[in-house]
Coordinates of C-alpha atoms in Angstrom, one line a residue:
M3 CA 0.0 0.0 0.0
K4 CA 1.4 3.4 -1.1
Q5 CA 2.0 5.8 1.8
R6 CA 0.7 9.3 1.4
E7 CA 2.5 12.4 2.5
V8 CA 0.9 14.2 5.5
A9 CA 0.8 17.9 6.3
I10 CA -0.4 20.2 9.1
A11 CA -3.0 22.4 7.5
G12 CA -4.6 24.2 10.5
V13 CA -3.6 25.2 14.0
Y14 CA -5.4 27.1 16.7
A15 CA -4.9 28.1 20.4
T16 CA -7.6 29.4 22.6
R17 CA -7.0 32.0 25.3
Q18 CA -4.8 30.6 28.0
A19 CA -5.3 31.8 31.6
R20 CA -4.8 30.6 35.1
S21 CA -8.5 30.0 35.3
I22 CA -11.3 30.3 32.8
P23 CA -14.3 29.9 35.2
D24 CA -17.0 31.1 32.7
R25 CA -16.3 28.4 30.2
T26 CA -16.5 24.6 30.3
D27 CA -13.9 22.1 29.0
F28 CA -16.2 21.0 26.2
D29 CA -16.9 24.6 25.3
I30 CA -13.3 25.5 24.9
T31 CA -12.6 22.2 23.1
V32 CA -15.2 23.1 20.5
E33 CA -13.6 26.5 20.1
A34 CA -10.2 24.9 19.5
V35 CA -11.5 22.4 17.0
L36 CA -13.5 24.9 15.0
G37 CA -10.7 27.3 15.1
A38 CA -8.2 24.8 13.7
V39 CA -10.6 23.7 11.0
E40 CA -11.3 27.3 10.0
D41 CA -7.5 28.1 10.0
A42 CA -7.1 25.2 7.5
G43 CA -9.8 26.6 5.2
L44 CA -12.0 23.6 5.8
T45 CA -15.3 22.9 7.4
L46 CA -16.4 20.2 9.9
A47 CA -18.0 18.3 7.0
D48 CA -14.5 17.8 5.6
V49 CA -13.3 16.1 8.8
D50 CA -13.4 12.3 8.9
G51 CA -11.1 11.7 11.8
V52 CA -11.2 13.0 15.4
G53 CA -8.8 12.7 18.3
V54 CA -10.4 14.8 20.9
D55 CA -10.9 14.0 24.6
W56 CA -11.0 15.4 28.1
P57 CA -7.7 14.6 29.9
V58 CA -9.3 13.1 33.0
P59 CA -12.6 11.1 33.4
G60 CA -15.5 13.3 32.3
P61 CA -18.8 13.3 30.5
Q62 CA -19.1 10.7 27.7
Y63 CA -20.2 13.3 25.1
Q64 CA -16.6 14.6 25.0
D65 CA -15.2 11.4 23.6
S66 CA -14.1 11.4 19.9
Q67 CA -16.7 8.8 18.9
H68 CA -19.5 11.2 19.6
W69 CA -18.1 13.9 17.2
A70 CA -19.8 12.2 14.3
R71 CA -22.9 14.1 15.4
F72 CA -21.1 17.4 14.8
T73 CA -19.3 16.5 11.6
G74 CA -22.4 15.2 9.9
S75 CA -20.6 12.3 8.3
P76 CA -19.1 9.0 9.4
L77 CA -15.8 9.1 11.2
R78 CA -13.1 6.8 9.7
Y79 CA -10.6 7.4 12.5
T80 CA -11.1 8.1 16.2
A81 CA -8.7 8.2 19.2
E82 CA -9.5 8.2 22.9
G83 CA -7.5 8.9 26.0
M84 CA -5.3 11.8 26.8
Q85 CA -2.1 10.5 25.3
D86 CA -3.8 9.7 21.9
T87 CA -5.7 13.0 21.7
A88 CA -2.9 15.5 22.3
G89 CA 0.7 16.3 21.4
I90 CA 3.2 14.5 19.2
R91 CA 1.9 11.0 20.1
G92 CA -1.7 11.8 19.2
I93 CA -0.7 13.7 16.1
S94 CA 1.7 11.0 14.9
K95 CA -1.0 8.3 15.2
A96 CA -3.4 10.5 13.2
A97 CA -0.7 11.2 10.6
A98 CA -0.1 7.4 10.3
A99 CA -3.8 6.9 9.7
I100 CA -3.9 9.5 6.9
A101 CA -0.7 8.2 5.4
A102 CA -2.2 4.7 5.2
G103 CA -5.3 6.0 3.5
L104 CA -7.6 5.2 6.4
C105 CA -8.9 8.8 6.5
D106 CA -8.3 12.2 4.9
V107 CA -8.7 15.0 7.4
V108 CA -8.1 14.6 11.2
V109 CA -8.4 17.1 14.0
V110 CA -6.4 16.4 17.2
G111 CA -6.9 18.6 20.3
G112 CA -9.0 19.6 23.3
G113 CA -9.0 21.9 26.2
T114 CA -9.7 22.6 29.9
A115 CA -11.8 25.3 31.5
G116 CA -14.3 25.9 34.3
P117 CA -13.8 24.7 37.9
R118 CA -10.6 23.0 38.8
P119 CA -10.6 19.3 37.9
P120 CA -10.3 16.6 40.6
G121 CA -6.8 15.5 41.6
L122 CA -5.3 12.5 39.8
I123 CA -4.5 10.5 42.9
G124 CA -5.8 7.0 42.3
R125 CA -5.0 3.4 42.5
P126 CA -2.0 3.5 40.0
S127 CA -0.2 5.9 42.3
E128 CA -1.6 5.0 45.8
F129 CA 1.9 4.0 47.1
Q130 CA 3.7 7.2 46.2
D131 CA 1.3 10.1 46.4
P132 CA 0.9 9.8 50.2
F133 CA 4.6 10.5 50.5
G134 CA 4.5 13.6 48.3
A135 CA 5.9 11.9 45.2
Y136 CA 4.2 14.1 42.7
T137 CA 5.5 15.4 39.4
V138 CA 7.8 18.2 40.7
P139 CA 9.6 15.9 43.2
M140 CA 9.9 13.3 40.4
F141 CA 11.8 15.8 38.3
A142 CA 13.7 17.1 41.3
N143 CA 15.0 13.6 42.1
V144 CA 16.6 13.4 38.7
A145 CA 17.9 17.0 38.8
Q146 CA 19.4 16.5 42.2
R147 CA 21.4 13.5 41.1
H148 CA 22.6 15.3 38.0
M149 CA 23.9 18.1 40.2
F150 CA 25.6 15.5 42.5
E151 CA 27.2 13.6 39.6
F152 CA 28.3 16.5 37.3
G153 CA 28.3 19.7 39.3
T154 CA 25.3 21.3 37.6
T155 CA 24.4 24.4 39.6
P156 CA 21.2 26.1 40.8
E157 CA 22.3 29.1 38.8
Q158 CA 22.3 27.1 35.6
L159 CA 18.8 25.9 36.2
A160 CA 17.7 29.4 37.0
T161 CA 19.3 30.6 33.8
V162 CA 16.9 28.4 31.8
A163 CA 13.9 29.5 33.9
A164 CA 14.7 33.2 33.6
T165 CA 15.4 33.0 29.8
I166 CA 12.2 31.2 28.9
R167 CA 10.1 33.2 31.3
N168 CA 11.4 36.4 29.7
H169 CA 10.4 35.0 26.3
G170 CA 6.9 34.6 27.6
S171 CA 6.9 38.2 29.0
G172 CA 6.8 39.4 25.4
N173 CA 4.2 37.0 24.1
P174 CA 0.7 38.6 24.3
A175 CA -0.9 35.2 24.4
A176 CA 1.1 34.0 27.4
V177 CA -0.4 33.7 30.8
M178 CA 2.6 35.5 32.2
Y179 CA 2.6 38.3 29.5
G180 CA 4.1 41.5 30.8
K181 CA 5.6 39.9 33.9
G182 CA 9.3 40.3 34.6
P183 CA 11.9 40.7 33.4
Y184 CA 13.3 37.8 35.4
T185 CA 16.9 37.4 36.6
V186 CA 18.7 34.4 37.9
E187 CA 18.5 36.0 41.3
D188 CA 14.7 36.2 41.0
V189 CA 14.4 32.5 40.3
L190 CA 16.7 31.6 43.2
A191 CA 14.8 33.9 45.5
S192 CA 11.5 32.2 44.8
R193 CA 10.4 29.6 47.3
M194 CA 11.7 26.1 47.2
V195 CA 9.2 23.6 45.9
A196 CA 11.3 20.4 45.8
S197 CA 15.0 20.8 46.0
P198 CA 16.7 21.9 43.8
L199 CA 13.6 23.3 42.0
H200 CA 12.3 26.7 43.1
L201 CA 8.9 28.0 42.2
L202 CA 10.1 29.8 39.1
D203 CA 11.9 26.7 37.9
V204 CA 8.5 25.0 37.7
C205 CA 5.8 25.3 35.0
L206 CA 2.4 27.1 35.4
V207 CA -0.9 25.5 36.1
A208 CA -3.5 27.1 33.8
Q209 CA -6.4 26.4 31.5
G210 CA -7.0 26.7 27.8
G211 CA -7.2 24.6 24.6
A212 CA -5.5 23.9 21.3
A213 CA -6.0 21.8 18.2
V214 CA -4.2 20.8 15.0
V215 CA -5.7 19.7 11.6
L216 CA -3.8 17.2 9.5
T217 CA -4.5 16.1 5.9
T218 CA -2.7 14.9 2.9
A219 CA 0.1 17.1 1.6
E220 CA -1.5 17.1 -1.8
R221 CA -4.7 18.5 -0.3
A222 CA -2.9 20.9 2.0
R223 CA -1.1 22.6 -0.9
D224 CA -4.5 23.9 -2.1
L225 CA -5.6 25.3 1.2
K226 CA -5.0 28.6 3.0
H227 CA -1.5 28.3 4.3
T228 CA 1.9 26.9 3.2
P229 CA 1.7 23.4 4.6
V230 CA 4.1 22.2 7.3
G231 CA 5.2 18.6 7.2
F232 CA 6.9 16.1 9.4
L233 CA 10.6 15.6 8.5
G234 CA 10.9 13.0 11.2
M235 CA 8.9 11.9 14.3
S236 CA 9.3 9.2 17.0
S237 CA 8.4 8.4 20.6
E238 CA 9.5 6.0 23.4
M239 CA 8.0 4.8 26.7
R240 CA 10.2 3.5 29.5
Q241 CA 7.6 3.1 32.2
G242 CA 4.2 4.4 33.3
Q243 CA 4.7 7.8 34.7
W244 CA 2.8 7.0 37.9
S245 CA 4.1 3.4 38.4
G246 CA 7.2 4.2 40.6
L247 CA 9.7 6.8 41.7
P248 CA 12.2 7.7 39.0
R249 CA 15.9 7.0 39.3
Y250 CA 18.5 9.0 37.5
E251 CA 20.1 5.8 36.1
D252 CA 16.8 4.8 34.5
L253 CA 15.6 8.2 33.1
Q254 CA 18.5 10.5 32.3
Q255 CA 18.8 9.1 28.8
V256 CA 15.1 8.7 28.1
G257 CA 14.6 10.1 24.6
T258 CA 17.8 9.0 23.0
D259 CA 16.2 6.3 21.0
A260 CA 13.3 8.5 19.8
V261 CA 15.8 11.3 18.9
A262 CA 18.0 8.8 16.9
R263 CA 15.0 7.5 15.0
A264 CA 13.5 11.0 14.2
F265 CA 16.8 12.4 13.0
G266 CA 17.6 9.2 11.1
T267 CA 14.3 9.5 9.2
A268 CA 14.8 13.1 8.5
G269 CA 18.4 12.7 7.3
L270 CA 19.4 15.6 9.6
T271 CA 21.5 16.2 12.7
P272 CA 20.7 18.2 15.8
Q273 CA 22.9 21.0 14.5
D274 CA 20.5 21.5 11.6
V275 CA 17.7 22.6 13.9
D276 CA 16.9 26.3 13.9
L277 CA 14.2 26.5 16.6
F278 CA 13.8 24.3 19.7
N279 CA 10.3 24.0 21.2
L280 CA 11.2 21.8 24.1
Y281 CA 8.8 20.5 26.7
D282 CA 9.7 22.4 29.8
P283 CA 7.8 21.4 32.9
T284 CA 10.9 22.3 34.9
S285 CA 14.1 24.2 34.1
F286 CA 16.2 21.0 34.5
E287 CA 14.2 19.1 31.9
V288 CA 15.5 21.6 29.3
I289 CA 19.1 20.9 30.3
R290 CA 18.4 17.1 30.2
Q291 CA 16.9 17.3 26.7
F292 CA 19.9 19.1 25.2
E293 CA 22.0 16.3 26.5
V294 CA 19.6 13.7 25.0
L295 CA 19.6 15.6 21.7
G296 CA 23.4 15.1 21.6
L297 CA 24.2 18.8 21.4
C298 CA 26.4 18.3 24.4
A299 CA 27.6 15.4 26.4
E300 CA 25.9 13.9 29.5
G301 CA 26.7 16.2 32.4
E302 CA 27.5 19.2 30.2
G303 CA 24.0 20.5 29.8
G304 CA 24.3 23.1 32.5
A305 CA 27.3 24.7 30.9
F306 CA 25.8 24.4 27.5
I307 CA 22.8 26.7 28.2
E308 CA 25.0 29.5 29.6
G309 CA 26.0 32.6 27.6
G310 CA 22.6 33.3 26.0
T311 CA 22.3 29.9 24.2
L312 CA 18.5 29.8 24.6
T313 CA 17.7 33.4 23.5
K314 CA 16.3 34.4 20.1
K315 CA 19.8 35.4 18.9
G316 CA 21.5 32.5 20.7
A317 CA 22.8 29.2 19.2
C318 CA 19.7 27.3 20.2
P319 CA 16.6 29.6 20.3
T320 CA 14.3 27.8 22.7
N321 CA 10.6 28.2 23.6
L322 CA 10.3 31.7 22.3
D323 CA 6.6 31.7 23.2
G324 CA 7.4 31.2 26.9
G325 CA 6.9 27.5 27.0
L326 CA 5.2 25.7 29.9
L327 CA 7.1 28.0 32.3
S328 CA 5.4 31.2 31.1
Y329 CA 3.0 30.6 28.2
T330 CA 0.8 27.8 29.6
W331 CA 0.4 24.4 31.0
N332 CA -3.2 23.4 30.6
M333 CA -3.4 19.7 31.7
I334 CA -2.5 18.1 28.4
Q335 CA -2.9 20.3 25.3
Q336 CA 0.3 22.1 26.2
M337 CA 1.9 19.2 24.4
T338 CA -0.1 20.1 21.2
L339 CA 1.0 23.7 21.6
K340 CA 4.6 22.7 21.0
I341 CA 3.5 21.7 17.5
V342 CA 1.2 24.8 17.1
E343 CA 4.1 27.1 17.9
S344 CA 6.4 25.3 15.5
V345 CA 3.8 25.7 12.7
I346 CA 3.2 29.4 13.5
Q347 CA 7.0 30.1 13.3
L348 CA 7.4 28.1 10.1
R349 CA 4.6 30.1 8.5
G350 CA 6.3 33.3 9.6
H351 CA 3.3 34.4 11.7
A352 CA 4.9 34.7 15.1
G353 CA 5.2 38.5 15.2
E354 CA 7.8 40.0 17.5
R355 CA 9.1 36.5 18.4
Q356 CA 9.5 35.4 14.8
L357 CA 12.8 33.7 14.2
D358 CA 14.5 34.7 10.9
D359 CA 15.8 32.2 8.4
L360 CA 13.9 29.3 10.0
E361 CA 13.9 26.1 8.1
V362 CA 13.7 23.3 10.7
A363 CA 11.8 23.4 14.0
L364 CA 12.0 20.7 16.7
A365 CA 9.2 20.0 19.2
T366 CA 9.3 17.6 22.1
N367 CA 6.9 16.2 24.7
S368 CA 7.8 14.3 27.8
G369 CA 6.1 12.9 30.9
S370 CA 6.6 13.0 34.7
A371 CA 10.3 13.0 35.3
A372 CA 10.7 12.2 31.5
Q373 CA 9.5 8.6 31.7
H374 CA 8.2 8.9 28.2
F375 CA 9.5 11.1 25.3
E376 CA 8.2 12.2 21.9
V377 CA 10.1 14.3 19.3
A378 CA 9.0 15.8 16.0
L379 CA 11.0 17.6 13.3
L380 CA 9.0 20.0 11.2
G381 CA 9.6 22.0 8.0
R382 CA 7.7 23.7 5.2
M383 CA 6.6 21.5 2.3

């Protein structure tokens, strides 16, 4: 069976805010989906695949299978569950379905709004949550070991946090727009959450939605925008992110296999990347990912990010929208927003944060303490 080329034809991000109490998760999901479809120059009647879901147990009407009522035609592809309806993993599965000819137009996305959702403590994590082993301490464990082994400093972590937060200060769509400027000293002066991570080393908790529309490259070339395609894409899972406390020895190199596969498919090297949209739940995870990408050796990530490396004019412009640290973390669709920002930049629509001479953008997603990892390389078609 001949494989078809796949392109991103539409993207959309709703308003992101710490709280959106006057909206519902379904309401904001509908906005994201319709916005992405409109951005592509299509209508819901064109959609024959849906990967849309609420990230924690919710009303059944939010499941992808029920969207056939809204599209008005049979759905040839559906995906359920938060990992298959968001981010690189969800988008890659939708792209595979289109490439195989199972469907023609798929929308992937969702959103959160309204009252705060219930906590995620449950049977899969009942033996760690009572001891405070949540996401931040998981990342902190790995960061602390890295500091012990290689001499990585709190100031280096704070450099990452201050740089990315300052990017978000200039992004009108960011939750933290207009805040700052932040310094290394500001980060180190913020309260400790889980050593060595201070409050400003840790991502936001916010609400909002996002969606992406994929179709064949052939069809995308006749639509509104220059299509953006996948040069390479891969993922890996080492263990369930709530199944046990992470150890540095197990998790420091999570992502190396996915990175090798993605770059191998693309025929590129990490040095070919112009823009880095890295998943940044903590400042240390950015340092870890540069080591995983092979841009520096294990243990050298702290020194690598010094000297303005992550700034717009630096060697590795990173998270120019403010990332999870300043733009938003909205339960799950922040993973999708890494793709959305890559597309906006490749289209040349990023405004003041637009990176000149951009050819290759890299986006990553990762889980609690990096127990899973996804990577995508994107470029114009």
